[in-house]
Amino acid sequence: HSPRAMPVFNLTLPRAVKALLERYPAETLKPGDVLLTNDPWLCAGHLFDIAIVTPAFRNGRLVGLMGTVGHVSDIGGTKDSLKAREIYEEGLQIPPMKLYDAGVPNETLFRMIAQNVRNGEQVIGDIQSFVTANVIGAERLEAFMAEYGMEDLGALAQVVQDLSEGAMRDAVRAIPDGTYTGTITNNPLGEVMTYPVAIRVQGDAMEIDFDGAPPQLAQGGLNSTLNYTSAHATYPLKCMLTPKVRGNAGCYRPFTVKAPEGSILNCTYPASVNIRTRTGWYLAPNIFQALADARPGDVQAFTGLAVASTVYGQDAEGAFYSDMLFCGGGQGGSERGDGHSALLWPTSAANTSIELMESRAPILVEEKALVADTGGAGRHRGGLGQRVVFRKLVSDGRTTLASVFPEGVNNPIPGLFGGHPGGMASGRILSSDDTVIEDCGTGKLVELHTPGERVELMLGGGAGYGDPSERDAALIERDLRLGYVTRDYVRRFHPSALTATQELAATA
């Protein structure tokens, strides 16, 4: 697996490859073929994520498959995902198909995709970049095999995967047999939903069971396919148990993931799934919580979850734009230390470059700043959340749509071993003088008409790890000096760290 790819892409790609090969058996593939699908039940859980698979040949013989999963900027369908009732409202569905046949492009499919998205040139360009990445990968694979005189990869793949599997089974075996349970909540529609998990360890195998998960939702795009659920359930286990082993399919063989069919974690077609991250991202912290007592040094407290604000409209020339401003919250603290600030986890994506966003959509980002006191208190503090404010660049007589879907509104998740929750998330529309025009609650698609209407996103901070009374005084002093915390925060969580002299200086 690519160490830089999103974990959910790495872990759902094998299922997508299997589905594509069921439609196009390996023995029928030719040099120059390119396969694709964005079926959420076969791929990465929503239509924006497209799997592209390219066969690799050596001396005319199929020796492997290069695969890429990527998120495109638009896939058609509604921009108001919280109102979507079925996948048919969420965009273009592409079943397993050939994008290229022996090097010849499927022009009909290309035209179909371009016509059904808002920014066809950009989306087609993204897809072609996935194709090119696979071509380069296949060329490098063939060169690697030529250098070492290899005609087949089967033996090498078996050795690599078997060694990784062995390392994982050894790590699982080190956990005492038994059932480990956890519970976590979210409220993506304003009502609390509870997710139990039971992790059963027996010898060198582990079962992750989400029995009791809420039923799938009739509206909102919050449902998760089992493929997506499995990826987010097993990735944290890989991080915990074999962090130094390069990821591949062998690492995940000891795991079995179960969720009731028809539940929000194993939804059935044609459920809406577009913002399944608002469900799936809660699985890893729940698993960490369940296994915290068994592996206290390998877990982290709850991380303030990322937000992707989609900005959509037409510019002054009438050209469509549709891009996402991706921003991270604060990482949870752990035995290793404080959480990082403004980190996107568990996606392993990056905060969107402001300059890039402003070059692709007519908006101006006025502020992007860490927020003091948002890191959950603990022996190791959670990372800080951030405040992001943006607006329309100019008054152009056109409406800009912006999705304001803060994650973690009024839903404090406790830290581990006495750590406190991080700062809460919110989303609001402000006037030019910071008067609140509208509180978007847990999510709303808003219309921006003038530069005086400003979107404010507050991303949650990470939860703390350990008792705050055990925090090193030097770290508290550092946090004060750097502005990560205020004296009010220290008085509340670390009162003994403020000396009488410091108190007098603060009130002078």
Short mmCIF file of C-alpha atoms in Angstrom, two decimals:
data_model
loop_
_atom_site.label_atom_id
_atom_site.label_comp_id
_atom_site.label_asym_id
_atom_site.label_seq_id
_atom_site.Cartn_x
_atom_site.Cartn_y
_atom_site.Cartn_z
CA HIS A 1 0.00 0.00 0.00
CA SER A 2 1.13 3.54 -0.65
CA PRO A 3 2.15 5.14 2.68
CA ARG A 4 0.89 8.51 1.42
CA ALA A 5 -2.52 7.37 0.22
CA MET A 6 -5.69 7.70 2.28
CA PRO A 7 -6.02 4.52 4.36
CA VAL A 8 -9.61 3.99 3.22
CA PHE A 9 -8.42 4.03 -0.40
CA ASN A 10 -5.73 1.45 0.29
CA LEU A 11 -8.12 -0.82 2.10
CA THR A 12 -11.09 -0.61 -0.28
CA LEU A 13 -9.09 -0.88 -3.49
CA PRO A 14 -8.68 -4.70 -3.27
CA ARG A 15 -12.47 -5.07 -3.15
CA ALA A 16 -12.85 -2.81 -6.17
CA VAL A 17 -10.22 -4.83 -8.06
CA LYS A 18 -12.03 -8.06 -7.25
CA ALA A 19 -15.31 -6.64 -8.53
CA LEU A 20 -13.69 -5.37 -11.72
CA LEU A 21 -12.10 -8.77 -12.35
CA GLU A 22 -15.46 -10.45 -11.88
CA ARG A 23 -16.75 -8.30 -14.73
CA TYR A 24 -13.54 -8.49 -16.81
CA PRO A 25 -11.69 -11.75 -15.97
CA ALA A 26 -7.90 -11.53 -15.84
CA GLU A 27 -7.43 -13.80 -18.83
CA THR A 28 -9.40 -11.38 -21.03
CA LEU A 29 -7.35 -8.27 -20.20
CA LYS A 30 -5.10 -6.71 -22.82
CA PRO A 31 -2.25 -4.17 -22.73
CA GLY A 32 -3.81 -0.73 -22.77
CA ASP A 33 -6.99 -1.74 -20.93
CA VAL A 34 -8.15 0.54 -18.12
CA LEU A 35 -11.02 -0.42 -15.81
CA LEU A 36 -13.01 1.81 -13.49
CA THR A 37 -15.93 2.01 -11.07
CA ASN A 38 -17.22 4.32 -8.36
CA ASP A 39 -19.85 1.93 -6.95
CA PRO A 40 -19.83 2.74 -3.20
CA TRP A 41 -20.55 -0.90 -2.29
CA LEU A 42 -17.53 -2.04 -4.31
CA CYS A 43 -15.17 0.88 -3.83
CA ALA A 44 -14.60 3.60 -1.23
CA GLY A 45 -18.09 4.29 0.03
CA HIS A 46 -19.34 7.25 -2.03
CA LEU A 47 -19.56 8.29 -5.66
CA PHE A 48 -16.81 10.92 -5.57
CA ASP A 49 -14.16 8.20 -5.10
CA ILE A 50 -13.30 6.51 -8.39
CA ALA A 51 -11.18 3.35 -8.68
CA ILE A 52 -8.97 3.09 -11.77
CA VAL A 53 -7.25 -0.25 -12.40
CA THR A 54 -4.67 -0.96 -15.10
CA PRO A 55 -3.21 -4.39 -15.94
CA ALA A 56 0.59 -4.66 -16.00
CA PHE A 57 2.28 -6.97 -18.48
CA ARG A 58 5.77 -8.41 -18.93
CA ASN A 59 6.69 -10.12 -22.15
CA GLY A 60 3.02 -10.19 -23.10
CA ARG A 61 1.95 -11.89 -19.87
CA LEU A 62 -0.26 -10.36 -17.19
CA VAL A 63 1.84 -10.03 -14.02
CA GLY A 64 -0.11 -7.60 -11.87
CA LEU A 65 -2.62 -4.80 -11.57
CA MET A 66 -1.90 -1.17 -10.74
CA GLY A 67 -4.75 0.56 -8.89
CA THR A 68 -5.58 4.11 -7.88
CA VAL A 69 -8.56 5.46 -5.97
CA GLY A 70 -9.04 9.20 -6.10
CA HIS A 71 -11.61 11.77 -5.04
CA VAL A 72 -12.81 13.98 -7.90
CA SER A 73 -14.07 17.52 -7.33
CA ASP A 74 -17.60 16.84 -8.57
CA ILE A 75 -19.74 13.85 -9.53
CA GLY A 76 -23.06 15.57 -10.22
CA GLY A 77 -26.09 15.22 -7.97
CA THR A 78 -27.20 17.49 -5.17
CA LYS A 79 -24.87 19.72 -3.21
CA ASP A 80 -27.22 19.54 -0.23
CA SER A 81 -26.17 16.08 0.89
CA LEU A 82 -28.04 16.23 4.19
CA LYS A 83 -31.30 16.19 2.23
CA ALA A 84 -30.40 13.29 -0.09
CA ARG A 85 -32.70 10.28 0.33
CA GLU A 86 -31.19 7.87 -2.21
CA ILE A 87 -27.93 7.46 -4.04
CA TYR A 88 -29.71 8.46 -7.25
CA GLU A 89 -29.75 12.02 -5.89
CA GLU A 90 -26.02 12.01 -5.14
CA GLY A 91 -24.52 11.84 -8.60
CA LEU A 92 -23.37 9.67 -11.48
CA GLN A 93 -23.03 5.95 -10.74
CA ILE A 94 -20.38 4.12 -12.78
CA PRO A 95 -20.61 0.33 -12.57
CA PRO A 96 -17.52 -1.74 -13.44
CA MET A 97 -16.64 -0.61 -16.98
CA LYS A 98 -13.72 -0.19 -19.38
CA LEU A 99 -12.44 3.34 -19.71
CA TYR A 100 -9.88 2.20 -22.30
CA ASP A 101 -9.99 -0.96 -24.41
CA ALA A 102 -6.52 -1.94 -25.69
CA GLY A 103 -5.51 1.71 -25.51
CA VAL A 104 -8.63 3.04 -27.25
CA PRO A 105 -10.58 5.49 -25.07
CA ASN A 106 -14.25 4.86 -24.43
CA GLU A 107 -15.37 8.21 -25.80
CA THR A 108 -19.00 7.54 -24.96
CA LEU A 109 -18.15 7.04 -21.29
CA PHE A 110 -15.89 10.09 -21.22
CA ARG A 111 -18.67 12.24 -22.70
CA MET A 112 -21.18 10.77 -20.27
CA ILE A 113 -19.01 11.66 -17.27
CA ALA A 114 -18.19 15.15 -18.52
CA GLN A 115 -21.85 15.93 -19.21
CA ASN A 116 -23.01 14.85 -15.76
CA VAL A 117 -20.60 16.85 -13.61
CA ARG A 118 -20.40 20.58 -13.08
CA ASN A 119 -16.77 21.06 -14.05
CA GLY A 120 -16.24 18.39 -16.68
CA GLU A 121 -12.82 19.52 -17.86
CA GLN A 122 -11.40 19.37 -14.34
CA VAL A 123 -12.99 16.00 -13.50
CA ILE A 124 -11.84 14.39 -16.74
CA GLY A 125 -8.38 15.81 -16.09
CA ASP A 126 -8.39 14.22 -12.63
CA ILE A 127 -9.42 10.84 -14.06
CA GLN A 128 -6.71 11.04 -16.71
CA SER A 129 -4.17 11.77 -13.99
CA PHE A 130 -5.22 8.54 -12.23
CA VAL A 131 -4.78 6.67 -15.51
CA THR A 132 -1.33 8.18 -16.00
CA ALA A 133 -0.28 7.29 -12.45
CA ASN A 134 -1.19 3.66 -13.14
CA VAL A 135 0.71 3.65 -16.44
CA ILE A 136 3.83 4.95 -14.71
CA GLY A 137 3.40 2.38 -11.94
CA ALA A 138 3.07 -0.45 -14.45
CA GLU A 139 6.17 0.73 -16.31
CA ARG A 140 8.19 0.84 -13.10
CA LEU A 141 6.92 -2.59 -12.10
CA GLU A 142 8.04 -4.03 -15.44
CA ALA A 143 11.45 -2.32 -15.07
CA PHE A 144 11.82 -3.74 -11.55
CA MET A 145 11.06 -7.24 -12.78
CA ALA A 146 13.45 -6.87 -15.71
CA GLU A 147 16.26 -5.69 -13.42
CA TYR A 148 15.93 -8.77 -11.23
CA GLY A 149 15.12 -11.22 -14.01
CA MET A 150 11.65 -11.96 -12.64
CA GLU A 151 8.85 -13.35 -14.78
CA ASP A 152 6.25 -13.58 -12.03
CA LEU A 153 5.41 -11.73 -8.80
CA GLY A 154 3.49 -14.50 -7.09
CA ALA A 155 6.31 -15.81 -4.92
CA LEU A 156 7.46 -12.34 -3.86
CA ALA A 157 3.90 -11.24 -3.05
CA GLN A 158 3.33 -14.33 -0.95
CA VAL A 159 6.52 -13.81 1.06
CA VAL A 160 5.79 -10.12 1.71
CA GLN A 161 2.17 -10.68 2.66
CA ASP A 162 2.89 -13.77 4.76
CA LEU A 163 5.57 -11.94 6.74
CA SER A 164 3.21 -9.03 7.35
CA GLU A 165 0.43 -11.39 8.36
CA GLY A 166 2.77 -13.15 10.77
CA ALA A 167 3.78 -9.89 12.40
CA MET A 168 0.14 -8.90 12.84
CA ARG A 169 -0.85 -12.29 14.26
CA ASP A 170 2.01 -12.07 16.75
CA ALA A 171 0.77 -8.64 17.83
CA VAL A 172 -2.82 -9.87 18.21
CA ARG A 173 -1.63 -12.90 20.16
CA ALA A 174 0.02 -10.55 22.66
CA ILE A 175 -3.41 -9.19 23.64
CA PRO A 176 -5.13 -11.39 26.24
CA ASP A 177 -8.07 -13.37 24.88
CA GLY A 178 -11.40 -11.79 25.66
CA THR A 179 -14.02 -9.30 24.55
CA TYR A 180 -13.21 -5.59 24.66
CA THR A 181 -16.06 -3.12 24.33
CA GLY A 182 -16.49 0.55 23.61
CA THR A 183 -19.22 3.05 22.85
CA ILE A 184 -19.11 6.40 21.07
CA THR A 185 -21.72 8.94 20.04
CA ASN A 186 -22.24 11.45 17.27
CA ASN A 187 -25.07 13.78 16.28
CA PRO A 188 -24.75 14.60 12.58
CA LEU A 189 -28.46 15.47 12.29
CA GLY A 190 -28.79 17.06 15.71
CA GLU A 191 -29.90 13.90 17.52
CA VAL A 192 -27.47 11.70 19.43
CA MET A 193 -26.67 8.34 17.85
CA THR A 194 -24.79 5.63 19.76
CA TYR A 195 -22.34 3.15 18.25
CA PRO A 196 -21.26 0.12 20.32
CA VAL A 197 -18.33 -2.08 19.34
CA ALA A 198 -17.21 -5.46 20.67
CA ILE A 199 -13.69 -6.62 19.81
CA ARG A 200 -13.18 -10.32 20.38
CA VAL A 201 -9.63 -11.62 20.58
CA GLN A 202 -9.01 -15.32 20.33
CA GLY A 203 -5.45 -16.42 19.83
CA ASP A 204 -4.05 -14.68 16.76
CA ALA A 205 -7.41 -13.58 15.31
CA MET A 206 -9.62 -10.60 16.04
CA GLU A 207 -13.29 -9.97 15.29
CA ILE A 208 -14.67 -6.42 15.27
CA ASP A 209 -18.44 -6.57 15.78
CA PHE A 210 -20.69 -3.53 15.45
CA ASP A 211 -23.85 -5.31 16.54
CA GLY A 212 -26.28 -2.72 17.91
CA ALA A 213 -25.36 -0.05 15.35
CA PRO A 214 -28.27 2.28 14.49
CA PRO A 215 -30.41 1.40 11.48
CA GLN A 216 -29.49 3.03 8.17
CA LEU A 217 -30.93 6.50 7.74
CA ALA A 218 -33.58 7.35 5.18
CA GLN A 219 -31.99 10.74 4.51
CA GLY A 220 -28.74 12.59 4.96
CA GLY A 221 -26.00 10.70 3.11
CA LEU A 222 -24.57 9.43 6.42
CA ASN A 223 -24.79 5.71 5.72
CA SER A 224 -21.64 3.62 5.44
CA THR A 225 -21.18 0.59 3.23
CA LEU A 226 -19.57 -2.44 4.85
CA ASN A 227 -16.54 -1.96 2.61
CA TYR A 228 -16.01 1.51 4.04
CA THR A 229 -16.80 0.41 7.60
CA SER A 230 -14.25 -2.41 7.39
CA ALA A 231 -11.55 -0.05 6.20
CA HIS A 232 -12.05 2.39 9.06
CA ALA A 233 -12.34 -0.41 11.61
CA THR A 234 -9.09 -2.15 10.65
CA TYR A 235 -6.87 0.85 9.90
CA PRO A 236 -6.53 1.89 13.57
CA LEU A 237 -5.61 -1.69 14.44
CA LYS A 238 -2.81 -1.58 11.90
CA CYS A 239 -1.59 1.71 13.43
CA MET A 240 -1.72 0.25 16.94
CA LEU A 241 -0.32 -3.19 16.47
CA THR A 242 2.27 -3.13 13.68
CA PRO A 243 3.10 0.54 13.00
CA LYS A 244 6.53 -0.25 11.56
CA VAL A 245 5.36 -2.91 9.10
CA ARG A 246 4.64 -1.61 5.59
CA GLY A 247 0.95 -1.98 4.85
CA ASN A 248 -0.32 -4.69 2.51
CA ALA A 249 -3.19 -7.16 2.37
CA GLY A 250 -1.38 -9.60 4.66
CA CYS A 251 -1.63 -7.18 7.58
CA TYR A 252 -5.42 -7.41 7.55
CA ARG A 253 -5.94 -11.18 7.26
CA PRO A 254 -6.32 -11.70 11.05
CA PHE A 255 -9.33 -9.34 11.17
CA THR A 256 -13.02 -9.98 10.60
CA VAL A 257 -15.49 -7.09 10.59
CA LYS A 258 -19.22 -7.54 11.17
CA ALA A 259 -22.13 -5.09 11.14
CA PRO A 260 -25.85 -5.81 10.88
CA GLU A 261 -27.15 -5.63 7.33
CA GLY A 262 -29.39 -2.62 6.95
CA SER A 263 -27.59 -0.72 9.71
CA ILE A 264 -25.86 2.62 9.24
CA LEU A 265 -22.55 0.68 9.17
CA ASN A 266 -23.70 -1.87 6.57
CA CYS A 267 -26.30 -0.02 4.54
CA THR A 268 -28.16 -1.53 1.63
CA TYR A 269 -28.64 -0.11 -1.84
CA PRO A 270 -29.87 2.50 -2.74
CA ALA A 271 -29.12 4.30 0.54
CA SER A 272 -27.60 7.78 0.38
CA VAL A 273 -23.91 7.66 1.36
CA ASN A 274 -22.22 10.85 0.21
CA ILE A 275 -21.04 12.14 3.61
CA ARG A 276 -20.40 8.74 5.19
CA THR A 277 -17.28 10.21 6.78
CA ARG A 278 -19.53 11.74 9.43
CA THR A 279 -20.20 8.17 10.54
CA GLY A 280 -17.05 6.26 9.58
CA TRP A 281 -14.60 8.65 11.21
CA TYR A 282 -16.00 7.75 14.64
CA LEU A 283 -15.02 4.09 14.34
CA ALA A 284 -11.28 4.43 14.98
CA PRO A 285 -11.60 6.39 18.25
CA ASN A 286 -14.17 3.88 19.44
CA ILE A 287 -11.76 1.03 18.76
CA PHE A 288 -8.96 2.91 20.54
CA GLN A 289 -11.26 3.39 23.51
CA ALA A 290 -12.19 -0.30 23.59
CA LEU A 291 -8.56 -1.43 23.56
CA ALA A 292 -7.13 1.36 25.73
CA ASP A 293 -6.72 -0.74 28.86
CA ALA A 294 -5.14 -3.60 26.93
CA ARG A 295 -2.75 -1.40 24.91
CA PRO A 296 -2.51 1.97 26.73
CA GLY A 297 0.71 2.95 25.01
CA ASP A 298 -0.62 2.41 21.50
CA VAL A 299 -3.90 4.34 21.46
CA GLN A 300 -4.74 8.01 21.09
CA ALA A 301 -7.61 10.07 22.45
CA PHE A 302 -10.39 11.40 20.24
CA THR A 303 -9.28 13.64 17.38
CA GLY A 304 -11.23 16.76 16.37
CA LEU A 305 -12.60 15.72 13.00
CA ALA A 306 -11.92 17.35 9.67
CA VAL A 307 -14.36 19.45 7.67
CA ALA A 308 -14.53 19.75 3.90
CA SER A 309 -16.47 22.85 2.87
CA THR A 310 -17.57 22.57 -0.76
CA VAL A 311 -17.76 25.89 -2.59
CA TYR A 312 -19.81 25.88 -5.77
CA GLY A 313 -21.12 28.37 -8.31
CA GLN A 314 -20.36 30.24 -11.52
CA ASP A 315 -17.68 32.88 -11.84
CA ALA A 316 -18.04 36.26 -13.57
CA GLU A 317 -17.47 34.62 -16.97
CA GLY A 318 -20.13 32.00 -16.31
CA ALA A 319 -17.68 29.11 -15.83
CA PHE A 320 -18.61 26.60 -13.13
CA TYR A 321 -16.35 26.01 -10.15
CA SER A 322 -16.70 23.28 -7.53
CA ASP A 323 -13.90 22.81 -5.02
CA MET A 324 -13.41 21.78 -1.42
CA LEU A 325 -11.65 23.60 1.38
CA PHE A 326 -10.38 20.72 3.52
CA CYS A 327 -9.34 21.61 7.09
CA GLY A 328 -8.26 19.49 10.06
CA GLY A 329 -8.95 19.56 13.78
CA GLY A 330 -6.67 18.75 16.69
CA GLN A 331 -5.22 15.27 17.13
CA GLY A 332 -5.92 13.46 20.37
CA GLY A 333 -3.16 13.15 22.93
CA SER A 334 -1.41 9.81 23.50
CA GLU A 335 1.23 8.19 25.65
CA ARG A 336 3.77 9.50 23.12
CA GLY A 337 2.89 13.14 23.74
CA ASP A 338 0.59 15.99 22.82
CA GLY A 339 -1.59 15.75 19.75
CA HIS A 340 -0.69 17.68 16.63
CA SER A 341 -2.79 20.69 15.71
CA ALA A 342 -4.82 21.09 12.50
CA LEU A 343 -4.33 17.44 11.53
CA LEU A 344 -6.60 15.51 9.20
CA TRP A 345 -7.12 12.09 10.71
CA PRO A 346 -8.02 9.31 9.99
CA THR A 347 -7.93 10.40 6.35
CA SER A 348 -4.17 11.19 6.15
CA ALA A 349 -5.15 13.94 3.72
CA ALA A 350 -3.79 17.49 3.87
CA ASN A 351 -5.24 20.87 4.68
CA THR A 352 -6.14 22.50 1.37
CA SER A 353 -3.67 25.16 0.27
CA ILE A 354 -5.38 28.54 0.66
CA GLU A 355 -3.60 29.92 -2.39
CA LEU A 356 -4.69 26.95 -4.49
CA MET A 357 -8.30 27.25 -3.31
CA GLU A 358 -8.42 30.96 -4.03
CA SER A 359 -7.00 30.39 -7.51
CA ARG A 360 -9.76 27.87 -8.35
CA ALA A 361 -12.81 29.54 -6.79
CA PRO A 362 -13.67 33.25 -6.39
CA ILE A 363 -13.39 33.30 -2.59
CA LEU A 364 -11.08 34.99 -0.12
CA VAL A 365 -9.93 33.19 3.03
CA GLU A 366 -9.71 35.90 5.66
CA GLU A 367 -8.47 33.82 8.55
CA LYS A 368 -7.01 30.40 9.22
CA ALA A 369 -5.72 30.27 12.79
CA LEU A 370 -5.22 27.90 15.68
CA VAL A 371 -7.62 28.52 18.56
CA ALA A 372 -6.21 28.75 22.07
CA ASP A 373 -7.66 26.50 24.80
CA THR A 374 -9.26 24.05 22.34
CA GLY A 375 -6.81 21.24 23.07
CA GLY A 376 -8.33 18.86 25.62
CA ALA A 377 -6.52 18.97 28.94
CA GLY A 378 -4.52 15.95 30.05
CA ARG A 379 -1.09 14.75 31.00
CA HIS A 380 -0.65 15.04 27.25
CA ARG A 381 -2.78 17.76 25.71
CA GLY A 382 -4.92 17.36 22.63
CA GLY A 383 -3.94 19.33 19.54
CA LEU A 384 -5.61 22.66 18.88
CA GLY A 385 -8.60 23.15 16.63
CA GLN A 386 -8.65 25.97 14.13
CA ARG A 387 -10.87 28.85 13.01
CA VAL A 388 -11.34 29.32 9.28
CA VAL A 389 -13.21 32.29 7.84
CA PHE A 390 -13.89 32.85 4.13
CA ARG A 391 -16.16 34.93 1.94
CA LYS A 392 -16.98 35.74 -1.66
CA LEU A 393 -14.14 37.65 -3.29
CA VAL A 394 -16.38 40.30 -4.88
CA SER A 395 -20.02 41.12 -5.45
CA ASP A 396 -20.63 39.67 -8.89
CA GLY A 397 -24.39 39.29 -8.89
CA ARG A 398 -24.07 35.50 -8.66
CA THR A 399 -24.81 33.11 -5.81
CA THR A 400 -22.06 31.00 -4.26
CA LEU A 401 -23.16 27.83 -2.45
CA ALA A 402 -21.07 26.67 0.50
CA SER A 403 -21.55 23.53 2.56
CA VAL A 404 -21.11 24.30 6.24
CA PHE A 405 -21.05 20.89 7.94
CA PRO A 406 -19.10 21.20 11.21
CA GLU A 407 -18.32 17.86 12.84
CA GLY A 408 -18.63 17.52 16.59
CA VAL A 409 -21.21 20.19 17.47
CA ASN A 410 -22.35 19.85 21.11
CA ASN A 411 -20.89 16.34 21.28
CA PRO A 412 -17.95 16.31 23.70
CA ILE A 413 -15.98 13.05 23.49
CA PRO A 414 -14.00 12.38 26.68
CA GLY A 415 -10.28 11.79 26.51
CA LEU A 416 -8.52 8.67 27.74
CA PHE A 417 -7.35 7.89 31.28
CA GLY A 418 -8.78 11.09 32.75
CA GLY A 419 -8.16 13.37 29.78
CA HIS A 420 -10.75 16.03 28.93
CA PRO A 421 -12.64 16.64 25.67
CA GLY A 422 -11.25 19.06 23.13
CA GLY A 423 -12.95 22.29 22.13
CA MET A 424 -16.24 21.96 20.26
CA ALA A 425 -16.88 22.57 16.58
CA SER A 426 -19.34 25.02 15.05
CA GLY A 427 -20.34 26.60 11.78
CA ARG A 428 -21.81 30.08 11.42
CA ILE A 429 -22.47 32.84 8.94
CA LEU A 430 -21.11 36.18 10.14
CA SER A 431 -21.49 39.74 8.96
CA SER A 432 -18.51 41.96 8.23
CA ASP A 433 -18.53 43.11 11.89
CA ASP A 434 -18.76 39.52 13.23
CA THR A 435 -22.46 39.71 14.03
CA VAL A 436 -23.94 36.21 13.78
CA ILE A 437 -26.32 36.06 10.81
CA GLU A 438 -27.01 32.34 11.15
CA ASP A 439 -25.86 29.38 13.21
CA CYS A 440 -25.69 26.38 10.88
CA GLY A 441 -26.06 23.84 13.68
CA THR A 442 -24.79 20.41 12.63
CA GLY A 443 -24.86 21.32 8.95
CA LYS A 444 -26.44 23.42 6.24
CA LEU A 445 -25.90 24.35 2.60
CA VAL A 446 -25.83 28.16 2.58
CA GLU A 447 -26.08 30.81 -0.11
CA LEU A 448 -23.52 33.63 -0.19
CA HIS A 449 -24.49 36.72 -2.17
CA THR A 450 -22.03 39.41 -1.08
CA PRO A 451 -18.56 39.65 0.50
CA GLY A 452 -20.31 40.81 3.67
CA GLU A 453 -21.55 37.27 4.33
CA ARG A 454 -18.68 35.30 5.83
CA VAL A 455 -18.47 31.59 6.60
CA GLU A 456 -16.86 30.74 9.93
CA LEU A 457 -15.81 27.14 10.58
CA MET A 458 -14.55 26.16 14.02
CA LEU A 459 -12.82 22.78 13.98
CA GLY A 460 -12.74 20.80 17.19
CA GLY A 461 -9.63 20.24 19.25
CA GLY A 462 -8.24 16.86 20.23
CA ALA A 463 -9.07 15.23 23.55
CA GLY A 464 -6.48 14.88 26.27
CA TYR A 465 -4.66 11.76 27.48
CA GLY A 466 -4.09 11.16 31.17
CA ASP A 467 -4.80 13.19 34.29
CA PRO A 468 -4.18 16.94 33.74
CA SER A 469 -2.67 17.18 37.24
CA GLU A 470 0.23 15.04 35.99
CA ARG A 471 1.21 17.40 33.16
CA ASP A 472 4.83 18.56 33.17
CA ALA A 473 5.03 22.15 34.42
CA ALA A 474 7.56 22.99 31.70
CA LEU A 475 5.02 21.99 29.03
CA ILE A 476 2.35 24.17 30.64
CA GLU A 477 4.76 27.11 30.67
CA ARG A 478 5.63 26.46 27.02
CA ASP A 479 1.95 26.36 26.06
CA LEU A 480 1.36 29.68 27.82
CA ARG A 481 4.36 31.27 26.13
CA LEU A 482 3.27 30.11 22.66
CA GLY A 483 -0.35 31.11 23.18
CA TYR A 484 -1.70 27.57 22.94
CA VAL A 485 -3.49 28.03 26.27
CA THR A 486 -4.56 30.99 28.36
CA ARG A 487 -4.15 31.51 32.08
CA ASP A 488 -7.85 30.82 32.52
CA TYR A 489 -7.28 27.39 30.99
CA VAL A 490 -4.34 26.75 33.33
CA ARG A 491 -6.34 27.87 36.37
CA ARG A 492 -9.10 25.47 35.43
CA PHE A 493 -7.07 22.38 34.57
CA HIS A 494 -3.61 22.91 36.10
CA PRO A 495 -4.17 25.23 39.08
CA SER A 496 -1.05 24.15 40.91
CA ALA A 497 1.10 25.19 37.94
CA LEU A 498 0.40 28.91 38.49
CA THR A 499 2.63 30.26 41.25
CA ALA A 500 1.58 33.15 43.42
CA THR A 501 4.07 35.38 41.59
CA GLN A 502 2.55 34.44 38.21
CA GLU A 503 -0.97 35.13 39.52
CA LEU A 504 0.06 38.58 40.77
CA ALA A 505 1.75 39.37 37.45
CA ALA A 506 -1.34 38.27 35.54
CA THR A 507 -3.64 40.56 37.54
CA ALA A 508 -1.28 43.56 37.71
#
